[in-house]
mmCIF file of C-alpha atoms in Angstrom:
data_model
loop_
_atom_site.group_PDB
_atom_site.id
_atom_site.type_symbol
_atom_site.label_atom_id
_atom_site.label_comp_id
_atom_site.label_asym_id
_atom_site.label_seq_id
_atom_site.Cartn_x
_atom_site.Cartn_y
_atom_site.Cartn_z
ATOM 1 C CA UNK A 165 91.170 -34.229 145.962
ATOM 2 C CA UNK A 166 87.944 -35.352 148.177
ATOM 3 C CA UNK A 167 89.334 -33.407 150.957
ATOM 4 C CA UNK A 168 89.316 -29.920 148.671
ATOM 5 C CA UNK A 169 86.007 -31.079 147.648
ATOM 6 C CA UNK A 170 84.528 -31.101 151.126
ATOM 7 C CA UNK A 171 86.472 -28.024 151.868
ATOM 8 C CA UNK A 172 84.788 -26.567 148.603
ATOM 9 C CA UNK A 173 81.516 -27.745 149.662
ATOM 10 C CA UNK A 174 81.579 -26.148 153.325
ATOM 11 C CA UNK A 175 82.817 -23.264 152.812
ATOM 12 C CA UNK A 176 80.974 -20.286 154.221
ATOM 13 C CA UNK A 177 79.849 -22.421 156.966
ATOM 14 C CA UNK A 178 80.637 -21.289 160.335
ATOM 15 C CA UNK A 179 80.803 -23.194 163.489
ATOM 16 C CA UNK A 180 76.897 -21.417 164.464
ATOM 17 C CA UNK A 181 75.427 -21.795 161.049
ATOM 18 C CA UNK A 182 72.426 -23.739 161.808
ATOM 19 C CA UNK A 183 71.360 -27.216 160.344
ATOM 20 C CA UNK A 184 68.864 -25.616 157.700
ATOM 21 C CA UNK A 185 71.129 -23.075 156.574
ATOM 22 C CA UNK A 186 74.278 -25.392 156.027
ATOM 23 C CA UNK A 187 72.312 -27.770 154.241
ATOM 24 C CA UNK A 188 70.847 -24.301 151.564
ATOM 25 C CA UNK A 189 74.741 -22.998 151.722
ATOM 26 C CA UNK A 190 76.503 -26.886 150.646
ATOM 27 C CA UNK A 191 73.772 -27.099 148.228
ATOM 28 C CA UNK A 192 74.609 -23.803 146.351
ATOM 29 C CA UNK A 193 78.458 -24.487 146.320
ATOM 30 C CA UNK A 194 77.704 -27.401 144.966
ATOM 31 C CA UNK A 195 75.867 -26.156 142.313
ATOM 32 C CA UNK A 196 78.709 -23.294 141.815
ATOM 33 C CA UNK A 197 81.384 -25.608 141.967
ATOM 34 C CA UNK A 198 79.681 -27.725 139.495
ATOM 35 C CA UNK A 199 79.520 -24.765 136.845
ATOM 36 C CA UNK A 200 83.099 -23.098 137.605
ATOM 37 C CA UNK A 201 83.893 -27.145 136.828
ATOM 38 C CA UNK A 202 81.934 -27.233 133.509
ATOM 39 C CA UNK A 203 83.738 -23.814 131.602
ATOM 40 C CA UNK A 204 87.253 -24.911 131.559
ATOM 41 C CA UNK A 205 86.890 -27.770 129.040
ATOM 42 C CA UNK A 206 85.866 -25.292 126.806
ATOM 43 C CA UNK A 207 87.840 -22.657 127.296
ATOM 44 C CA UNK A 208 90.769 -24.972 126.220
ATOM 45 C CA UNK A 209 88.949 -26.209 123.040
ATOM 46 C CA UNK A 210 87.721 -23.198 121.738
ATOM 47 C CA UNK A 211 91.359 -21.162 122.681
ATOM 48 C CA UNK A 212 93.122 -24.137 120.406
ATOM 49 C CA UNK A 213 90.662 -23.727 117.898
ATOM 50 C CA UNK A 214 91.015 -19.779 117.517
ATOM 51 C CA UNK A 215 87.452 -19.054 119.121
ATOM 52 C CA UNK A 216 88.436 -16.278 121.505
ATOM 53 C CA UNK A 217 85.647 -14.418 121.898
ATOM 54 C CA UNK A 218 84.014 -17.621 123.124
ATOM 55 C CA UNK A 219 87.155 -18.862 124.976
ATOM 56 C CA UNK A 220 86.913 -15.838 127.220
ATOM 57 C CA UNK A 221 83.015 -15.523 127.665
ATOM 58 C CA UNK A 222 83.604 -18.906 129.229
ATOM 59 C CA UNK A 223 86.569 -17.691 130.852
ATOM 60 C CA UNK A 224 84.471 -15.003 132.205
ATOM 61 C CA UNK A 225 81.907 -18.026 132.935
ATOM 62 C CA UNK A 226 83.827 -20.071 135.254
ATOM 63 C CA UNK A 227 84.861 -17.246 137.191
ATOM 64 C CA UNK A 228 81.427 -15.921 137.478
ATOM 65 C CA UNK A 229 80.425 -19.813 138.512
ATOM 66 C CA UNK A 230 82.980 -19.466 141.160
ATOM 67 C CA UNK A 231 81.914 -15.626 142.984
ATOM 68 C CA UNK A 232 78.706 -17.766 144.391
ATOM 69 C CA UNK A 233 81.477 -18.976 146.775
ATOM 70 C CA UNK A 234 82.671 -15.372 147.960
ATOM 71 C CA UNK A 235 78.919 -13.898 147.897
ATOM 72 C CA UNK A 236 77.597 -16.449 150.142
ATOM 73 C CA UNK A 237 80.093 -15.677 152.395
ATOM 74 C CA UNK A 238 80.111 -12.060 152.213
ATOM 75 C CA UNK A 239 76.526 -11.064 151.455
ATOM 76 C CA UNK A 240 74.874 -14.636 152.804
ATOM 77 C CA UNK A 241 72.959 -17.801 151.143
ATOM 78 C CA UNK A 242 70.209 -15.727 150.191
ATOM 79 C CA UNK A 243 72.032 -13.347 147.815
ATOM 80 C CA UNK A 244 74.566 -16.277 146.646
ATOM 81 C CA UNK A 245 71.428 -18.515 145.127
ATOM 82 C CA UNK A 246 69.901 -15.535 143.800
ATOM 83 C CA UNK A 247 73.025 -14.840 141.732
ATOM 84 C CA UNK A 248 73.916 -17.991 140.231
ATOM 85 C CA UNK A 249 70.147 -18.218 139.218
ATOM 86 C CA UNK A 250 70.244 -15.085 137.392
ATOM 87 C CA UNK A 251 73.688 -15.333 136.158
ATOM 88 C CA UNK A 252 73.620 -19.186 134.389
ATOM 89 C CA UNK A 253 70.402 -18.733 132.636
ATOM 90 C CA UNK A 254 72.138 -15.369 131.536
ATOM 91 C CA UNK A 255 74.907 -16.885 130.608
ATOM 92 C CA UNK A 256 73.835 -19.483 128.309
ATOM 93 C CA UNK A 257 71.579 -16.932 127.261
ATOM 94 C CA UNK A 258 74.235 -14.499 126.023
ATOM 95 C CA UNK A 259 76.783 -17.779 124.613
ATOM 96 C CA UNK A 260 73.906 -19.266 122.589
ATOM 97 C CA UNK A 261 73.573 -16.345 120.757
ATOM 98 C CA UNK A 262 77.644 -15.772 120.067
ATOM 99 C CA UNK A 263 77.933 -19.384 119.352
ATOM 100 C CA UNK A 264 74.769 -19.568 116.946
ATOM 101 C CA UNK A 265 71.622 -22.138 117.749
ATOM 102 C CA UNK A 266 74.193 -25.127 115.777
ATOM 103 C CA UNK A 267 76.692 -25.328 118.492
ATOM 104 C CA UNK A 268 73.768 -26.044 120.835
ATOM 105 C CA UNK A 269 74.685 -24.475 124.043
ATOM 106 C CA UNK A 270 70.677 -23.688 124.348
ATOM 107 C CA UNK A 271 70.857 -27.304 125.733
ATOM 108 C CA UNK A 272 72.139 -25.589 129.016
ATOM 109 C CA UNK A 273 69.084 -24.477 129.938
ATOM 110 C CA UNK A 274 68.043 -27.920 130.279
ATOM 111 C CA UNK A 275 70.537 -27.627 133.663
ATOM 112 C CA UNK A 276 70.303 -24.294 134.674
ATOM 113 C CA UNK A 277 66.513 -24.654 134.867
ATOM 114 C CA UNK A 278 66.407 -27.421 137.719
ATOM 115 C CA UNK A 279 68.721 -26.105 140.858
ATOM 116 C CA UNK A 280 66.456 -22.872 141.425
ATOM 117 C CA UNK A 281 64.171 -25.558 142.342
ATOM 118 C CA UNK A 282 66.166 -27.107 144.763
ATOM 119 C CA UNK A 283 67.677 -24.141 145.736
ATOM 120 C CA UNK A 284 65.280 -21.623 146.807
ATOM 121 C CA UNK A 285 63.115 -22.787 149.614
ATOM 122 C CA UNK A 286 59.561 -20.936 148.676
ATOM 123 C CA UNK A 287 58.836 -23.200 145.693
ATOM 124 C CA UNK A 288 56.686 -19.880 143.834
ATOM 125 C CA UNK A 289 60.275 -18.139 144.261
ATOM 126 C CA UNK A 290 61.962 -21.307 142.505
ATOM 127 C CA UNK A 291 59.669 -21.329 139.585
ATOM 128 C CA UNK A 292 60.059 -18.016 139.548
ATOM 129 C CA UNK A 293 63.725 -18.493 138.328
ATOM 130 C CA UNK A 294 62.696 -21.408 136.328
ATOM 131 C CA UNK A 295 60.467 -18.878 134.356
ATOM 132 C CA UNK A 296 63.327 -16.411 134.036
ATOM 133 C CA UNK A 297 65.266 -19.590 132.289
ATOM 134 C CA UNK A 298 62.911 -20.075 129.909
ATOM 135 C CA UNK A 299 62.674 -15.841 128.788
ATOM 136 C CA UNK A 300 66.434 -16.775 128.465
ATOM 137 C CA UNK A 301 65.643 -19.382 126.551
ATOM 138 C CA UNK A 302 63.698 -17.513 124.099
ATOM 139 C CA UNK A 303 65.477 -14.686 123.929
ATOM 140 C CA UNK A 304 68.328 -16.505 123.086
ATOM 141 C CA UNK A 305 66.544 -18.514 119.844
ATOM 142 C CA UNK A 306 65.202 -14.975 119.166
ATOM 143 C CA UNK A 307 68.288 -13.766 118.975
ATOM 144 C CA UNK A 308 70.205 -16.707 116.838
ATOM 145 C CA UNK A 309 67.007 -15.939 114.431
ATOM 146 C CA UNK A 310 67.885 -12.296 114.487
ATOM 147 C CA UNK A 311 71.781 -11.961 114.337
ATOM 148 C CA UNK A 312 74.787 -13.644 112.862
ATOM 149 C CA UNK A 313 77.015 -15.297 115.557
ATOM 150 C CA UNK A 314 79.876 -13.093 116.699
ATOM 151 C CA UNK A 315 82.175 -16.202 116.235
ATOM 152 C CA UNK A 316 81.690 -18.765 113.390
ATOM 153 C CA UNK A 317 82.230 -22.275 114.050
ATOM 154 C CA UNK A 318 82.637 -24.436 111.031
ATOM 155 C CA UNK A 319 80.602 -27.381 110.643
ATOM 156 C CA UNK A 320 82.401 -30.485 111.468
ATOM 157 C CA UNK A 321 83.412 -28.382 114.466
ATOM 158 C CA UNK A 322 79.885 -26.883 115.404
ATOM 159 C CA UNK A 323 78.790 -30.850 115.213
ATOM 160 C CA UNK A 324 81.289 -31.698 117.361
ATOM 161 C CA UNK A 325 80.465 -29.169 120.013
ATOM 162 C CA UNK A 326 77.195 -30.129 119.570
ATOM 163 C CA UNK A 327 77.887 -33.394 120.735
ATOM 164 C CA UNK A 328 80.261 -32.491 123.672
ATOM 165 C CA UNK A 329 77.578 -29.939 124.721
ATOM 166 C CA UNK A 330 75.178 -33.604 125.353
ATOM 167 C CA UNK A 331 77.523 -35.290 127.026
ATOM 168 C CA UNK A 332 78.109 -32.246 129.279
ATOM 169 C CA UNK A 333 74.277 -31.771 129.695
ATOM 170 C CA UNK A 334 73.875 -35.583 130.745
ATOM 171 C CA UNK A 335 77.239 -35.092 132.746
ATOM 172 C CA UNK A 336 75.501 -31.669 134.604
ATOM 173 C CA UNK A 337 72.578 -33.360 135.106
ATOM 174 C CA UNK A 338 73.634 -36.398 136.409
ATOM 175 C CA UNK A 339 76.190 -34.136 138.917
ATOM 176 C CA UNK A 340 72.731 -32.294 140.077
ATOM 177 C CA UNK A 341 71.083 -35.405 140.832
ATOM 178 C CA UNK A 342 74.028 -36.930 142.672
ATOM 179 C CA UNK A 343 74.320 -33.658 144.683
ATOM 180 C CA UNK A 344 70.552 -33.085 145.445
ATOM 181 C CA UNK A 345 70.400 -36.930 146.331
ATOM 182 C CA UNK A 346 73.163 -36.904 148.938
ATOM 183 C CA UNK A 347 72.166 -34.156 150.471
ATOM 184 C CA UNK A 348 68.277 -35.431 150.326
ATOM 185 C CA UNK A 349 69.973 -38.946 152.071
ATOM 186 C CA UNK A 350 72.213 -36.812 154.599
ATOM 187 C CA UNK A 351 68.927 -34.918 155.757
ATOM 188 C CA UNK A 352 67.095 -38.080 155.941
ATOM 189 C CA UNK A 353 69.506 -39.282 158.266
ATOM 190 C CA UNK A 354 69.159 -36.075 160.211
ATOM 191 C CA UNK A 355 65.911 -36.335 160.723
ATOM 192 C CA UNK A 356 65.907 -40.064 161.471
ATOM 193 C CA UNK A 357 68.676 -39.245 164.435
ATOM 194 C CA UNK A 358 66.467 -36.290 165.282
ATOM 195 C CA UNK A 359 63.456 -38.396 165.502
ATOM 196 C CA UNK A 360 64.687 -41.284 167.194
ATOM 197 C CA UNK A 361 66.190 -38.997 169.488
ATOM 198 C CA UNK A 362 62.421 -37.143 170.440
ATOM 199 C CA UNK A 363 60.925 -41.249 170.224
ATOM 200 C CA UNK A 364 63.409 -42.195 172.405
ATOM 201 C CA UNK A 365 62.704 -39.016 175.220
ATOM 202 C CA UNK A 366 59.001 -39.655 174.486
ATOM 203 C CA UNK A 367 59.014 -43.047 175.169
ATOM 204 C CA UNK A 368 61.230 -42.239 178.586
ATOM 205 C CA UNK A 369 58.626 -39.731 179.711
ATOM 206 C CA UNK A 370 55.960 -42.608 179.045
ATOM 207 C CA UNK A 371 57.636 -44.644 181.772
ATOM 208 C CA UNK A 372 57.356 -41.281 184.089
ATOM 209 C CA UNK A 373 53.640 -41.367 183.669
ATOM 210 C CA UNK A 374 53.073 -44.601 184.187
ATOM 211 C CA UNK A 375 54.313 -44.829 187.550
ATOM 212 C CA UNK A 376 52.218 -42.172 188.552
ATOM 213 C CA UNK A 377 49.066 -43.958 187.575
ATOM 214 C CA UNK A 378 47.659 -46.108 189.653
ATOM 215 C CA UNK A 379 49.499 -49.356 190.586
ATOM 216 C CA UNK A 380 47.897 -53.028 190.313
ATOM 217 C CA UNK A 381 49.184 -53.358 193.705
ATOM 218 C CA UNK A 382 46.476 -51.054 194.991
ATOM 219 C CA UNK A 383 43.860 -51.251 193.429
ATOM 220 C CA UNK A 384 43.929 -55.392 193.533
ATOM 221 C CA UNK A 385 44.236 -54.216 197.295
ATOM 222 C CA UNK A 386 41.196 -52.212 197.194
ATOM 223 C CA UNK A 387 38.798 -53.671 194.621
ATOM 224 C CA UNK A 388 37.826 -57.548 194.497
ATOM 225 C CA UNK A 389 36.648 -56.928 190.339
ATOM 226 C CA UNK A 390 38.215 -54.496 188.493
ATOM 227 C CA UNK A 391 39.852 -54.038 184.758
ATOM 228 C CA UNK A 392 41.844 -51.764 183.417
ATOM 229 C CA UNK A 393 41.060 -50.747 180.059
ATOM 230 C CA UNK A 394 43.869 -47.725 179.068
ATOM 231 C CA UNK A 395 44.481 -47.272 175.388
ATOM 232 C CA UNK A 396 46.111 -43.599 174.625
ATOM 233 C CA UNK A 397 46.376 -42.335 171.115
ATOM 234 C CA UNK A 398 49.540 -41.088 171.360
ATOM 235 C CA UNK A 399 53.225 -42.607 173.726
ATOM 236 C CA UNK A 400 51.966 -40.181 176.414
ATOM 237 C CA UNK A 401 48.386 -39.219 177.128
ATOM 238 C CA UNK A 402 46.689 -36.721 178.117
ATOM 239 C CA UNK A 403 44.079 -39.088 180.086
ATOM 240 C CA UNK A 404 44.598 -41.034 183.388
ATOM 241 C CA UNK A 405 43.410 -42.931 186.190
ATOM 242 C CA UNK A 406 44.650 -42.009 189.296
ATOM 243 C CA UNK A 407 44.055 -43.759 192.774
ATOM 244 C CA UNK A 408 45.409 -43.401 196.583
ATOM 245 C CA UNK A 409 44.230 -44.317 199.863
ATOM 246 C CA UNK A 410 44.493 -42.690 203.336
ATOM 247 C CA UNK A 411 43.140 -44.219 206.085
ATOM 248 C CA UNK A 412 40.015 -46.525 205.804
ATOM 249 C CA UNK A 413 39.638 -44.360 202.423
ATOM 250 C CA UNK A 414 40.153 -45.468 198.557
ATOM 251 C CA UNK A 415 40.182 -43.005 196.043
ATOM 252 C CA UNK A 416 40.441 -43.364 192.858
ATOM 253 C CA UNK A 417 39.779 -41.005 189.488
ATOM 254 C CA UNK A 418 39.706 -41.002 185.951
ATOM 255 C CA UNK A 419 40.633 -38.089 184.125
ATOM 256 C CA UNK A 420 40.771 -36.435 180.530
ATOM 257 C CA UNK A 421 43.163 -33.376 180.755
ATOM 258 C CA UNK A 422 43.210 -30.881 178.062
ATOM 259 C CA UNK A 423 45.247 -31.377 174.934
ATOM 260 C CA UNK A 424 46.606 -35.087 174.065
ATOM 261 C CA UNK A 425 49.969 -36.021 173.298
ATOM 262 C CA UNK A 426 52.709 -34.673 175.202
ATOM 263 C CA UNK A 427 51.010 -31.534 176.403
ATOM 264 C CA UNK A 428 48.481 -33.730 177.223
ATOM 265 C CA UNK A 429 51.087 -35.422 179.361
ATOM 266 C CA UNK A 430 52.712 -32.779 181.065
ATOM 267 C CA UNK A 431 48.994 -31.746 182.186
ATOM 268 C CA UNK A 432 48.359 -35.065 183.645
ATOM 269 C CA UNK A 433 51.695 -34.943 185.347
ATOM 270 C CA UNK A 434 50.193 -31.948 186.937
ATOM 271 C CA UNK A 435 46.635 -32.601 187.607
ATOM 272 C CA UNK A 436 48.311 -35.895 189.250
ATOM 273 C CA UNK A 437 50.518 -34.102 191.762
ATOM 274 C CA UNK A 438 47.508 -31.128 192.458
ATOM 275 C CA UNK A 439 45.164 -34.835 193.608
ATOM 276 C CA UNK A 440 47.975 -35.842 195.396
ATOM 277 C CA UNK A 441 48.730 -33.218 197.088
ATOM 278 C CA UNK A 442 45.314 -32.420 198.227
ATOM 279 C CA UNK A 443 45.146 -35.341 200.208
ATOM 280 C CA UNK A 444 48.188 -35.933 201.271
ATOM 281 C CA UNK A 445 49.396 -32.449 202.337
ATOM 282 C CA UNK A 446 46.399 -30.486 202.678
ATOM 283 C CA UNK A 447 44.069 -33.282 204.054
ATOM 284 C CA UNK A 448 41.055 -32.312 202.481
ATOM 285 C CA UNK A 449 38.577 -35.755 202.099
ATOM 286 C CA UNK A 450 35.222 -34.973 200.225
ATOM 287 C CA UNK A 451 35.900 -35.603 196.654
ATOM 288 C CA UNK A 452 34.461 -32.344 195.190
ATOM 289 C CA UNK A 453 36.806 -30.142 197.421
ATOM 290 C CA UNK A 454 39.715 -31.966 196.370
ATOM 291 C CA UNK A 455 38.685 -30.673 193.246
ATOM 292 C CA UNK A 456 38.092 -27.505 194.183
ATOM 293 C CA UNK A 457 41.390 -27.427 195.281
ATOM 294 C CA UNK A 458 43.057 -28.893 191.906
ATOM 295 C CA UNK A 459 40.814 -26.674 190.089
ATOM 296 C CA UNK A 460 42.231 -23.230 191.989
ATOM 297 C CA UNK A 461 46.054 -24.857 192.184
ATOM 298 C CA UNK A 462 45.201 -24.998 187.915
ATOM 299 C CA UNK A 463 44.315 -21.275 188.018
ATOM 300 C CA UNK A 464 46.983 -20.419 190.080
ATOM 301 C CA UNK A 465 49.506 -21.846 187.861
ATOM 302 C CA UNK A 466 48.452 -21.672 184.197
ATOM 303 C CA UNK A 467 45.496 -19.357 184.226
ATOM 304 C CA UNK A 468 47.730 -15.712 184.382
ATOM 305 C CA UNK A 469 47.074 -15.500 180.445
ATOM 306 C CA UNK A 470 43.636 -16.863 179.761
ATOM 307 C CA UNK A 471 44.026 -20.167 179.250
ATOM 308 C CA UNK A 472 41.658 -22.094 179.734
ATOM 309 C CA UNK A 473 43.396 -25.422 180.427
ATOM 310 C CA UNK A 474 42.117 -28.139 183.180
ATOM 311 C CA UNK A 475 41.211 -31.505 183.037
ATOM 312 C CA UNK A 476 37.433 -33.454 183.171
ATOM 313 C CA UNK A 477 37.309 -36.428 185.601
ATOM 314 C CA UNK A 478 35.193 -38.384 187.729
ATOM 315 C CA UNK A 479 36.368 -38.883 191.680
ATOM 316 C CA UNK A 480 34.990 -41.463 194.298
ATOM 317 C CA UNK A 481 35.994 -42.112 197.143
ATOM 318 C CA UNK A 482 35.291 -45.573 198.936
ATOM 319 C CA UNK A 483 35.180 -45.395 202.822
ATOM 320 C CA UNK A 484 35.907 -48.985 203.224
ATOM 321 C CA UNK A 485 35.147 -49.056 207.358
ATOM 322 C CA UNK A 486 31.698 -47.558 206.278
ATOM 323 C CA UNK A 487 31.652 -49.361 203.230
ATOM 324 C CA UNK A 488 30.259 -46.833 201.310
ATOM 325 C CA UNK A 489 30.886 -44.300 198.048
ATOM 326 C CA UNK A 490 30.784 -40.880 198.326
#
């Protein structure tokens, strides 16, 4: 029985169907599934108790319950949800009225008028439906007002119908907020995976940047007093110090590249190797060409559309045999 239900409940999906759009297409046959489940019950009491013309409308019912399955499918999610919006509030519309307002089938609306919520994922186009539920609605009382129920039920009947159409309301709405929960808690988990997954390659690329920064080794080498105050808003940062030596010469920067975060961080990465580069492979000394020379590697590489990205820093350079700072 579970194993029908979870073949019920994923059907349509293909082995492609993305993440968002399984999620919209298990949530609609659960909805349909919980409607074709609903009729039958009734169809059996009202068939024993001569009712036909209500035994078949909810004949008709659960079948109609049950096309969201083939629709979705065929046509896709967008069409299946549509359907079984229009189609329940219709049909509790059209049995109030052939049942009369005793038998209280009006109380389906109570259901009917909640999934569109869930369902639809513009929440105007939800309401929307919800507002179509509650024309039904009214149209419905207007017509038990207006015109004598197609089939009579007799009052110790009509009571008891009454009563079975509670229970099934309390029963449907406890089934929608069972469904609408697990599939809340199974996206939950989703997204925690997903986010422990992007923490978790965040917090790697954090180690990246760090050892491109510059070590204690060197600058404890370099400087008799220093500290080292480095507090980024975000796992990665967009700012950083930076320091090398070549020869009898120190140099060390600090930075603030454009953007913060882990754009931030990918532009530090590559301010870093543009420093690095122009002192270790192109052997250019004086501080302001070296950032000349990050500044035109920058162009070079990320200014063919306009942008306008960079990076603001300070640069010294400390000849120690000299001992001065240029």
């Amino acid at each position: 029985m579970k194993k029908l239900f979870i073949a019920l409940i994923n059907f349509g999906i293909k082995p492609e169907t993305s993440p968002k759009i399984t999620e919209e297409i298990r949530l609609l046959n659960a909805v349909s599934l919980l409607g074709a489940f609903v009729c039958p019950p009734y169809i059996l009491l009202f068939a024993v108790t001569g009712n036909n013309t209500l035994a078949l409308a909810f004949l008709i019912g659960s079948v109609l319950f049950s096309l969201p399955f083939l629709i979705n499918k065929w046509f896709g999610v967008v069409a299946g949800r549509v359907f079984i919006a229009i189609m329940a509030s219709l049909f509790f519309g059209v049995v109030s009225v052939l049942s009369g307002k005793d038998a209280g089938f009006y109380l389906g609306f109570l259901v009917v008028s909640v999934p569109p919520i869930f369902l639809f994922p513009s929440t105007r186009n939800g309401l929307a439906f919800v507002g179509l539920s509650v024309l039904c609605l009214l149209a419905s009382i207007y017509g038990n007002m207006r015109y004598t129920p197609q089939s009579m039920i007799p009052f110790p009947l009509s009571m008891g119908i009454y009563l079975a159409n509670v229970f099934t309301v309390l029963f449907s709405t406890l089934g929608v907020v069972f469904i609408f929960k697990k599939e809340l808690s199974e996206s939950r988990a989703i997204l925690f995976e997903k986010n422990k997954e992007i923490t978790d390659s965040i917090n790697y690329a954090k180690k990246i940047q760090y050892t491109l920064l510059a070590h204690d080794a060197l600058l404890d080498k370099n400087l008799n007093e220093h500290f080292i105050l480095f507090k980024p808003k975000d796992i990665v940062s967009g700012d950083f110090y930076w320091a090398t030596e070549k020869n009898n010469l120190f140099y060390l920067a600090i930075c603030d590249s454009t953007g913060h975060g882990v754009p931030g961080a990918f532009m530090s990465l590559l301010n870093i190797s543009f420093l690095n580069e122009a002192i270790t492979e192109k052997n250019i000394l004086e501080p302001h060409e070296i950032f000349n020379h990050a500044r035109t590697r920058l162009i070079e590489n990320l200014g063919k559309d306009g942008q306008k990205d960079g990076f603001d820093g300070i640069l010294i350079c400390i000849d120690k045999k000299k001992n001065i700072i240029n």
